[in-house]
XYZ file of C-alpha atoms in Angstrom:
697
model
C 0.001 0.077 -0.009
C 1.014 3.690 -0.523
C 0.521 6.487 1.869
C -1.151 9.701 1.145
C 0.832 13.013 1.707
C -0.858 13.801 5.050
C -0.003 10.327 6.238
C 3.573 10.621 5.065
C 4.143 13.947 6.822
C 2.605 12.761 10.252
C 5.034 9.578 10.106
C 8.002 11.736 9.398
C 6.996 14.294 12.041
C 6.562 11.399 14.722
C 9.837 9.569 13.535
C 11.917 12.888 13.621
C 10.703 14.826 16.599
C 11.350 13.782 20.254
C 8.394 13.538 22.511
C 5.867 15.260 20.083
C 2.334 14.915 21.389
C -0.888 13.999 19.812
C -2.265 17.678 20.670
C 0.940 18.973 18.814
C 0.262 16.907 15.887
C -3.429 17.745 15.602
C -2.538 21.468 15.965
C 0.355 21.445 13.427
C -1.987 19.632 10.757
C -5.262 21.104 11.776
C -6.718 17.659 12.551
C -9.576 16.455 14.728
C -9.023 13.599 16.950
C -10.894 11.156 14.653
C -8.710 12.212 11.668
C -5.540 11.691 13.704
C -6.644 8.235 14.722
C -7.577 7.354 11.078
C -4.070 8.557 9.863
C -2.261 6.641 12.517
C -4.311 3.300 11.663
C -3.064 3.945 8.081
C 0.472 4.638 9.097
C 0.676 1.363 11.361
C -0.810 -0.680 8.442
C 1.757 0.589 6.368
C 4.542 -0.127 8.854
C 3.365 -3.651 9.595
C 3.080 -4.320 5.765
C 6.707 -3.508 5.631
C 7.977 -5.307 8.574
C 8.246 -2.444 11.015
C 6.780 -2.356 14.552
C 3.693 -0.192 15.127
C 3.577 3.309 16.581
C 2.168 3.099 20.003
C 0.410 6.178 21.736
C 0.991 6.458 25.364
C -1.489 7.463 28.058
C -0.048 10.997 28.149
C -0.596 11.448 24.462
C 2.968 11.080 23.269
C 4.310 8.256 20.947
C 6.657 5.279 21.556
C 8.429 4.752 18.239
C 10.929 1.792 17.415
C 14.444 2.877 16.498
C 14.111 1.177 13.355
C 11.227 3.377 12.399
C 13.238 6.394 13.422
C 16.327 5.257 11.338
C 14.168 4.655 8.044
C 11.514 7.319 8.184
C 13.044 10.485 9.929
C 13.096 13.119 7.380
C 15.924 15.115 8.828
C 18.839 14.821 6.586
C 18.133 11.158 5.702
C 19.104 10.369 2.322
C 18.165 6.851 2.631
C 14.706 7.678 3.843
C 12.008 4.990 2.376
C 9.556 7.921 2.127
C 10.658 9.672 -1.153
C 8.438 11.577 -3.633
C 8.951 10.505 -7.204
C 9.121 12.844 -10.096
C 5.295 12.714 -10.865
C 4.363 13.841 -7.433
C 2.654 17.176 -7.137
C 3.796 19.696 -4.298
C 1.312 20.653 -1.805
C 1.061 24.441 -1.149
C 3.603 24.682 1.794
C 6.312 23.118 -0.233
C 5.466 24.882 -3.335
C 6.135 28.169 -1.446
C 9.565 27.052 -0.484
C 10.451 26.051 -4.012
C 9.424 29.641 -5.060
C 11.818 31.092 -2.231
C 14.701 28.703 -3.286
C 14.205 29.379 -7.178
C 14.238 33.256 -6.516
C 17.325 33.003 -4.357
C 19.371 30.959 -6.972
C 18.232 31.979 -10.354
C 19.084 34.811 -12.608
C 15.739 35.429 -14.223
C 12.185 34.095 -13.283
C 8.778 35.062 -14.962
C 5.343 34.024 -14.002
C 5.491 31.788 -17.000
C 8.730 30.179 -15.707
C 7.041 29.487 -12.092
C 3.789 28.111 -13.798
C 5.550 25.838 -16.168
C 7.859 24.311 -13.782
C 5.565 23.850 -10.935
C 2.539 22.726 -13.216
C 0.117 25.266 -11.588
C -1.838 28.064 -13.209
C -0.334 31.558 -13.048
C -3.166 32.791 -10.908
C -1.944 30.117 -8.246
C 1.568 31.411 -8.559
C 0.445 35.019 -8.145
C -1.618 33.974 -5.089
C 1.494 32.039 -3.696
C 3.623 35.000 -4.152
C 1.191 37.156 -2.387
C 1.026 34.706 0.507
C 5.026 34.752 0.691
C 5.037 38.428 0.686
C 2.917 38.417 3.932
C 5.170 35.961 5.735
C 8.539 37.885 4.632
C 7.255 41.009 6.216
C 8.576 40.053 9.674
C 12.097 39.589 7.985
C 11.960 42.990 6.335
C 12.099 41.481 3.059
C 9.751 41.433 0.023
C 9.367 40.026 -3.529
C 9.595 42.455 -6.216
C 9.146 42.177 -10.174
C 10.871 44.034 -13.113
C 10.720 43.186 -16.635
C 14.284 43.130 -16.860
C 15.124 41.228 -13.719
C 12.159 39.017 -13.440
C 11.248 38.253 -9.744
C 13.667 38.812 -7.114
C 14.066 39.435 -3.390
C 14.372 43.055 -2.100
C 16.018 43.512 1.193
C 19.223 43.239 3.140
C 21.407 40.286 1.487
C 22.499 38.816 4.762
C 18.857 38.506 5.842
C 17.948 36.891 2.691
C 20.764 34.227 3.318
C 19.570 33.654 6.782
C 16.102 33.088 5.519
C 17.353 30.636 3.077
C 19.319 28.539 5.476
C 16.017 27.958 7.394
C 14.141 27.109 4.135
C 16.728 24.524 3.207
C 16.584 22.826 6.682
C 12.648 22.601 6.069
C 12.907 21.042 2.620
C 15.404 18.495 3.995
C 12.794 17.419 6.588
C 10.200 16.487 3.961
C 9.964 13.570 1.472
C 9.999 16.228 -1.353
C 13.816 16.994 -0.605
C 15.192 15.240 -3.544
C 12.467 16.130 -6.033
C 12.795 19.670 -5.047
C 16.540 19.874 -5.270
C 17.020 17.958 -8.303
C 14.039 18.567 -10.508
C 12.702 22.008 -9.633
C 16.513 23.548 -8.797
C 18.210 21.363 -11.163
C 20.947 20.523 -8.526
C 23.029 17.740 -9.766
C 24.267 15.026 -7.418
C 27.829 15.784 -8.658
C 27.483 19.359 -7.506
C 26.521 18.129 -4.105
C 29.409 15.567 -3.750
C 32.011 18.321 -4.694
C 30.862 20.508 -1.727
C 30.519 17.376 0.741
C 34.219 16.525 -0.200
C 35.216 20.255 0.721
C 33.543 19.764 4.014
C 35.247 16.507 4.592
C 38.839 18.222 3.821
C 37.955 21.034 6.151
C 36.890 18.669 8.896
C 40.336 16.931 8.512
C 42.270 20.317 8.510
C 40.320 21.685 11.671
C 40.204 18.192 13.283
C 36.332 18.688 14.030
C 33.379 16.384 12.984
C 30.099 18.013 11.829
C 27.008 16.540 12.525
C 25.123 14.289 9.942
C 22.584 16.953 9.734
C 25.013 19.669 8.783
C 26.808 17.444 6.363
C 23.379 16.816 4.664
C 22.172 20.274 4.375
C 25.484 22.439 3.902
C 26.404 21.406 0.566
C 22.882 22.357 -0.839
C 23.252 25.859 0.651
C 26.908 26.138 -0.681
C 25.506 25.368 -4.158
C 22.756 27.741 -4.092
C 25.069 30.389 -2.745
C 27.609 29.965 -5.623
C 24.618 30.608 -7.782
C 23.590 33.617 -6.118
C 27.101 35.212 -6.183
C 27.395 34.385 -9.772
C 24.285 36.282 -10.547
C 25.856 39.380 -8.828
C 23.738 39.149 -5.562
C 26.732 39.784 -3.133
C 26.863 40.833 0.315
C 27.524 44.495 0.825
C 28.329 44.245 4.667
C 31.740 45.239 5.880
C 32.478 42.929 8.756
C 34.605 45.590 10.434
C 36.023 44.409 13.902
C 34.788 41.161 13.433
C 36.761 40.580 10.258
C 39.892 41.342 12.155
C 38.938 39.113 15.010
C 38.007 36.240 12.770
C 40.953 36.501 10.480
C 43.346 36.296 13.515
C 42.207 32.718 14.358
C 43.881 29.376 13.346
C 40.365 28.059 12.053
C 40.126 30.861 9.495
C 43.589 30.230 8.117
C 42.692 26.572 7.759
C 39.537 27.092 5.962
C 41.297 29.555 3.708
C 43.984 27.028 2.922
C 41.340 24.348 1.993
C 39.262 26.772 -0.240
C 42.451 27.913 -1.992
C 43.853 24.416 -2.593
C 40.268 23.524 -4.059
C 40.199 26.775 -6.340
C 36.994 27.682 -4.294
C 37.793 30.750 -2.610
C 35.526 33.666 -3.806
C 37.440 36.667 -5.347
C 35.457 39.027 -3.229
C 36.803 39.684 0.119
C 33.676 39.963 1.925
C 31.943 36.819 0.117
C 35.168 34.745 1.026
C 34.833 36.000 4.685
C 31.146 35.261 4.721
C 31.913 31.755 3.300
C 34.407 31.083 6.155
C 32.149 32.379 8.867
C 29.309 30.053 7.410
C 31.705 27.032 7.635
C 32.692 28.033 11.075
C 29.189 28.243 11.989
C 28.551 24.591 11.066
C 29.020 23.591 14.683
C 26.182 25.912 15.846
C 22.607 24.426 15.945
C 20.590 27.507 15.050
C 21.796 29.008 11.924
C 18.794 31.402 11.422
C 20.879 34.470 12.670
C 24.552 33.551 13.052
C 25.885 36.763 11.272
C 23.624 39.169 13.239
C 23.863 40.222 16.650
C 21.412 42.149 18.917
C 23.484 44.832 20.061
C 20.786 46.443 22.230
C 20.135 43.280 23.952
C 23.834 43.020 24.430
C 23.988 46.334 25.968
C 21.335 45.524 28.520
C 23.355 42.309 29.628
C 26.459 44.385 30.038
C 24.486 46.765 32.302
C 23.374 43.916 34.344
C 26.960 42.518 34.578
C 28.249 46.159 35.531
C 25.627 46.386 38.166
C 26.544 42.950 39.785
C 30.296 43.858 39.381
C 29.895 47.053 41.334
C 27.981 45.191 44.104
C 30.850 42.657 44.131
C 33.635 45.207 44.289
C 31.638 47.848 46.295
C 33.004 50.322 43.652
C 30.630 52.785 41.800
C 32.194 53.047 38.372
C 32.271 56.266 36.580
C 31.041 57.322 33.123
C 29.228 54.107 32.852
C 27.619 54.937 29.502
C 30.912 55.103 27.913
C 32.119 51.852 29.678
C 29.000 49.988 28.127
C 29.781 51.348 24.555
C 33.487 50.330 24.922
C 32.435 46.863 26.448
C 30.010 46.371 23.543
C 32.807 46.964 21.073
C 34.910 44.494 22.994
C 32.274 41.817 23.323
C 30.930 41.767 19.776
C 33.944 39.871 18.280
C 34.153 37.808 21.614
C 30.532 36.801 20.940
C 31.508 35.287 17.648
C 34.647 33.589 19.261
C 32.653 31.861 21.954
C 29.775 31.018 19.633
C 32.206 29.296 17.092
C 34.623 28.192 19.508
C 37.560 29.789 18.035
C 40.966 29.812 19.070
C 42.914 33.025 19.066
C 46.278 34.566 19.716
C 45.212 36.360 22.718
C 47.015 34.056 25.055
C 47.989 35.484 28.712
C 51.095 34.272 30.376
C 50.804 32.729 33.845
C 52.490 35.730 35.295
C 49.716 38.096 34.081
C 46.951 35.655 35.018
C 48.468 35.592 38.702
C 48.556 39.336 38.510
C 44.867 39.440 37.554
C 43.542 36.670 39.636
C 41.748 38.934 42.541
C 39.893 41.157 40.066
C 39.401 38.085 37.710
C 37.608 36.297 40.471
C 35.197 39.154 41.115
C 34.652 39.437 37.255
C 33.941 35.759 37.035
C 31.577 35.864 39.956
C 29.709 38.704 38.068
C 29.790 37.267 34.548
C 26.407 35.351 34.710
C 24.322 37.996 32.756
C 26.743 37.761 29.793
C 26.669 33.913 29.794
C 22.844 34.276 29.528
C 23.216 36.519 26.521
C 25.942 34.183 24.805
C 23.913 31.071 25.616
C 27.359 29.594 26.325
C 29.729 29.294 29.407
C 32.388 32.029 28.892
C 35.852 30.380 28.779
C 38.330 31.573 31.316
C 40.701 33.070 28.812
C 37.856 35.400 27.576
C 37.071 36.452 31.142
C 40.805 37.256 31.854
C 40.527 39.634 28.764
C 37.320 41.218 30.059
C 39.179 41.486 33.586
C 42.196 43.446 31.941
C 39.592 45.657 30.095
C 37.783 46.451 33.249
C 41.076 46.857 35.325
C 42.282 49.285 32.766
C 39.018 51.366 32.934
C 38.994 51.371 36.685
C 42.428 52.911 36.641
C 41.526 55.579 34.186
C 39.470 57.732 36.627
C 40.316 61.254 35.123
C 40.373 62.484 31.634
C 43.610 63.100 29.663
C 45.177 66.529 30.306
C 46.918 67.195 26.918
C 48.620 70.213 28.751
C 50.734 67.797 30.870
C 51.622 65.363 27.848
C 55.210 65.577 26.823
C 55.152 63.417 23.572
C 52.616 61.499 21.377
C 52.820 57.890 20.830
C 51.282 55.081 19.011
C 50.710 51.340 19.677
C 51.550 48.755 16.979
C 50.222 45.210 17.624
C 49.297 42.432 15.048
C 47.183 40.421 17.487
C 43.766 42.180 16.745
C 42.021 44.932 18.036
C 41.407 43.760 21.398
C 45.113 43.213 22.079
C 45.920 46.429 20.656
C 43.388 48.381 22.927
C 44.360 46.510 26.079
C 48.138 47.266 25.486
C 47.299 50.842 24.761
C 45.146 51.166 27.901
C 47.980 49.563 29.984
C 50.674 51.746 28.825
C 48.298 54.851 28.800
C 47.998 54.268 32.516
C 51.598 53.745 33.266
C 52.548 56.939 31.375
C 50.428 59.921 31.896
C 52.961 62.202 30.244
C 52.350 60.280 26.953
C 49.428 61.001 24.694
C 48.621 57.823 22.836
C 46.888 58.808 19.485
C 45.833 55.208 18.385
C 46.904 51.578 18.084
C 47.535 49.981 14.615
C 48.280 46.632 12.953
C 51.613 46.290 11.543
C 50.250 46.666 7.915
C 48.295 49.655 8.840
C 51.408 51.396 10.563
C 53.430 50.957 7.390
C 50.624 52.251 5.271
C 50.036 55.458 7.595
C 53.700 55.800 8.754
C 54.236 58.992 6.948
C 51.141 60.809 8.144
C 51.435 59.619 11.713
C 51.464 62.261 14.207
C 53.691 60.532 16.802
C 57.278 60.830 18.164
C 57.421 57.331 19.700
C 56.125 53.975 19.056
C 55.363 50.970 21.405
C 55.255 47.833 19.465
C 54.968 43.881 20.236
C 57.336 43.280 17.331
C 60.355 44.942 15.932
C 59.663 47.673 13.110
C 61.758 48.947 10.374
C 61.116 52.770 10.945
C 63.017 56.271 11.651
C 60.804 56.574 14.577
C 62.151 55.408 17.998
C 60.398 51.919 18.822
C 60.196 50.381 22.152
C 59.401 46.709 21.879
C 57.155 45.709 24.640
C 56.212 42.106 23.992
C 52.961 40.582 25.302
C 54.233 40.235 28.858
C 53.587 43.276 30.895
C 54.745 41.924 34.194
C 56.329 43.973 37.014
C 59.951 43.063 35.823
C 59.282 43.972 32.226
C 57.341 47.142 33.297
C 60.722 48.366 34.823
C 62.659 47.735 31.533
C 60.041 49.599 29.684
C 60.164 52.500 32.238
C 63.820 52.868 31.853
C 63.672 52.838 27.940
C 60.835 55.486 28.224
C 62.624 57.790 30.646
C 65.869 57.574 28.483
C 63.967 58.476 25.211
C 62.009 61.306 26.814
C 64.187 62.916 29.440
C 67.603 61.871 27.824
C 69.070 60.412 30.993
C 70.057 56.885 32.360
C 67.476 56.298 35.030
C 68.925 53.028 36.302
C 71.120 54.845 38.928
C 67.919 56.704 40.212
C 65.985 53.641 40.552
C 64.686 52.873 44.131
C 66.316 49.427 44.324
C 69.638 50.885 43.181
C 69.471 53.693 45.776
C 68.372 51.433 48.331
C 71.233 49.065 47.784
C 73.617 51.863 48.309
C 71.944 52.915 51.720
C 71.876 49.181 52.975
C 75.915 49.237 52.440
C 76.222 51.732 55.430
C 73.045 51.693 57.249
C 71.684 48.171 58.553
C 68.035 48.063 58.641
C 65.172 45.410 59.407
C 62.875 44.269 56.660
C 60.124 46.530 57.741
C 62.095 49.726 57.673
C 63.638 48.544 54.291
C 60.150 48.318 53.009
C 59.027 51.667 54.114
C 62.165 53.306 52.581
C 61.670 51.549 49.335
C 58.016 52.711 49.166
C 58.990 56.409 49.923
C 61.696 56.246 47.253
C 59.275 54.602 44.538
C 56.725 57.389 45.247
C 59.513 60.092 44.846
C 60.801 58.375 41.786
C 57.334 57.957 40.197
C 56.357 61.453 40.892
C 59.537 62.950 39.124
C 58.953 60.918 36.009
C 55.342 61.024 35.972
C 54.938 57.148 36.331
C 51.841 55.532 37.481
C 51.629 52.278 39.512
C 49.339 49.712 38.141
C 48.016 48.514 41.394
C 44.628 47.433 40.192
C 46.322 45.012 37.350
C 49.400 43.835 39.095
C 48.181 43.653 42.759
C 51.325 45.143 44.080
C 49.393 46.002 47.329
C 49.743 43.029 49.687
C 46.569 43.592 51.637
C 44.320 40.574 52.618
C 40.895 40.301 54.224
C 42.758 39.242 57.379
C 44.582 42.739 57.156
C 41.133 44.491 57.486
C 39.165 41.947 59.620
C 41.178 41.923 62.779
C 40.148 41.070 66.318
C 39.556 44.662 66.982
C 37.032 44.821 64.023
C 35.043 41.749 64.904
C 31.777 42.055 67.072
C 29.472 39.233 68.079
C 25.913 40.280 68.904
C 24.136 37.868 71.049
C 20.878 40.072 71.643
C 17.709 40.064 69.382
C 18.432 43.380 67.330
C 16.977 45.127 64.361
C 18.738 45.953 61.161
C 19.140 49.639 62.080
C 20.649 48.723 65.609
C 23.179 46.202 63.812
C 24.030 48.926 61.300
C 24.578 51.503 64.186
C 26.744 49.177 66.203
C 29.154 47.906 63.287
C 29.516 51.611 61.956
C 30.212 52.850 65.457
C 33.385 50.439 65.418
C 34.707 52.093 62.675
C 34.028 55.487 63.940
C 35.781 54.455 67.191
C 38.935 53.445 65.286
C 38.836 56.583 63.120
C 38.428 54.861 59.995
C 35.228 56.665 59.041
C 33.565 59.956 60.946
C 29.997 60.228 61.894
C 28.635 61.392 58.614
C 29.406 57.801 57.222
C 26.790 56.236 59.638
C 24.163 58.930 58.577
C 24.638 58.330 54.912
C 24.327 54.491 55.316
C 21.156 54.853 57.359
C 19.722 57.211 54.552
C 20.844 54.847 51.733
C 19.882 51.643 53.497
C 16.874 51.827 55.609
C 16.363 48.141 54.644
C 18.926 45.212 53.254
C 18.739 45.504 49.615
C 20.174 43.188 46.777
C 22.909 45.426 45.946
C 24.447 45.079 49.362
C 24.337 41.364 49.579
C 27.164 38.876 48.839
C 26.115 35.450 48.119
C 22.723 36.094 49.949
C 24.547 35.427 53.128
C 26.834 38.603 54.131
C 25.358 42.095 54.104
C 27.955 44.696 53.052
C 26.805 48.272 53.615
C 29.085 50.807 52.125
C 29.060 54.390 50.536
C 31.202 56.618 48.506
C 34.507 57.894 50.048
C 33.210 61.304 50.021
C 30.595 60.586 52.560
C 32.912 60.373 55.682
C 35.584 57.772 54.746
C 39.021 58.187 56.083
C 40.892 54.997 55.813
C 40.310 51.696 53.952
C 38.603 49.301 56.774
C 36.154 46.767 57.682
C 33.881 45.651 60.682
C 32.486 42.135 60.736
C 29.577 41.794 63.033
C 28.078 38.354 63.647
C 24.344 38.463 64.957
C 23.966 35.156 66.635
C 20.193 35.031 66.722
C 19.944 36.813 63.326
C 18.049 40.048 62.385
C 15.173 40.328 59.827
C 14.987 42.827 57.010
C 12.072 42.585 54.476
C 11.177 39.051 55.630
C 14.607 37.721 55.338
C 16.927 36.718 58.187
C 20.775 37.564 58.137
C 23.453 36.773 60.535
C 26.677 38.550 59.075
C 27.233 42.342 58.398
C 30.468 43.856 57.026
C 30.465 47.469 57.118
C 33.088 48.624 54.543
C 35.076 51.852 54.153
C 36.993 52.168 50.849
C 39.018 55.096 49.935
C 39.883 54.334 46.357
C 39.091 51.878 43.578
C 42.089 49.657 44.101
C 43.415 48.847 47.525
C 40.148 46.491 48.714
C 39.932 44.380 45.534
C 41.789 41.500 46.897
C 40.105 41.507 50.354
C 36.719 41.733 48.595
C 37.612 38.893 46.491
C 38.334 36.695 49.556
C 35.120 37.966 51.281
C 33.189 36.989 48.135
C 34.793 33.499 48.178
C 33.559 33.180 51.890
C 30.038 34.289 51.079
C 29.795 31.906 48.051
C 30.936 28.807 50.060
C 27.851 27.204 52.049
C 30.497 25.055 54.066
C 32.453 28.134 55.082
C 29.293 29.827 56.226
C 28.421 26.674 58.448
C 31.792 26.843 60.072
C 31.323 30.734 60.742
C 27.983 29.744 62.271
C 29.616 27.302 64.516
C 32.288 29.615 65.625
C 31.688 31.018 69.169
C 34.340 33.545 69.717
C 36.466 36.188 67.767
C 39.531 33.765 67.820
C 37.486 31.057 65.799
C 36.140 33.634 63.473
C 39.518 35.200 62.773
C 41.008 31.675 62.183
C 38.538 31.137 59.470
C 39.057 34.445 57.896
C 42.962 33.910 57.817
C 42.573 30.758 55.918
C 41.756 32.966 52.831
C 44.993 34.833 52.981
C 46.471 35.321 49.479
C 43.795 32.938 47.965
């Protein structure tokens, strides 16, 4: 027996879809319960006749399908499916519409007569079909137009058109008409498909990846139709900008170009060959409908959520947040594609730099969840380190550049892409306030613009052939390399040998004649460093290099711990804990007043891990020194229906010194086992012992 179209479609849907229900089948095909029962009976009769097990409907309305039925009748990319339409089959309306879309996509000239003859329906039917298609295309901001010279054609963004066709090809591949549509109506020869399939196999070998069977089945058809579209001069106009630089720096891009060039299949157009490479890279992604488009507004919203969480975890109120959001958006757009495509780049950081970044890195990673929601992927640590460097450089840059105080202009040359260039520029800019950095360039851009460059000094990660003085900085901006770079800068700008003026050199002379203990030596070295940096206008990079050795245990000492046994309110706990800071002259009385005004109740922005309340305010509201007070409320206190046991009132005088202590406090708040140990601690000594375990973590 043979199955009618409806029965074929329902068999394919049940075999291809996991946990599809009777209700979903009835809604999709507009069937009554009786019609579905009748169709299932016909399907099961057909299966039994061909030695397959019947489809069983369970009590909850889902279907139990034998694996052999799935293997044989699943429409998704299944070349061996036993359900195939022969060349005399007639397309129903839904698939006729898909054919019209694919024909417009791939053919050079199409008239009403062409459609009518090929699809064997009247011209009126085609007119009606195209009208329906126009309605469906509105949501994609596309339409179908007609001209005597060009016939029927798409009007709209070429990138969007191609995204739509990717979806259409997937839909065709799921039907019994797939071979009929591709071979009869679109005249795609099996030999053409095999050429593209072989290309993908070569790329798999080169990249050492394995695409899914679904992708291997559908991608060759899109590549064939794409070639036709390009030959018909329907080319993409988009300039990929920053994304192009980021993608071109990856190993995967180079491997794909190598294979395409070797097969003489690399498009001549730069944008087309970049698009083709991006498409091939995207084959690892499940949803291809919008692989080349990014909702920047949604990204900005998630960046704002990330910054809000970061401010809470660092107890820092960042300045000029609008500019920070814009800059982070530019930074994260290429990162989005790297993360989605699983690309490997050359933005590798040494262990030295990672160790220096660790305190801020931990806080950034603890705040990264909103961005991971947007990316729909876990963000790799290397990408978080890059974000950390970006945030750290921004946190340092608290004041605008004063061009009156700059001595020379400089440029940064870095071949590793826009992100590395900007990070290097930001770091150097923060080290050297007497230098105005005009821009950053790739090596090729530098040589093209060298004659017009308004700069007297070049910082480069690679040696350059130029008449301008070049300081080669490499990729390792550790404290040791910073000293060498600073020496070179001072020699070039001030024309003196700064080695003999360096604090360590001066200190070595002093120690020859004056014995001193380690504490005194450290204090003298610090004073010499301040003087040296002041003379030559050198900035310390504390936020990135963590040169300051403060730990949580340096701020929470026996004197700054309070254990409260009584039944107290939130306002009483806040007063008692802040009074501890007032008594120790870390804050003045204004600090308590501002805390009481800002936090009449406990709010989410002063909660760490939903366990520790961290009230704080800006330094201008009465902060004198960096300090903390830990109050443990044994019986707990209630605020807005929630019970809390720990309050740490924090006084911060800048955006740098407290980063590591906050990282350690965040680790404590995020660890339920540590909180349980704090709960069990009966005295200050026990609490302090737990806190000291997090020293230098």
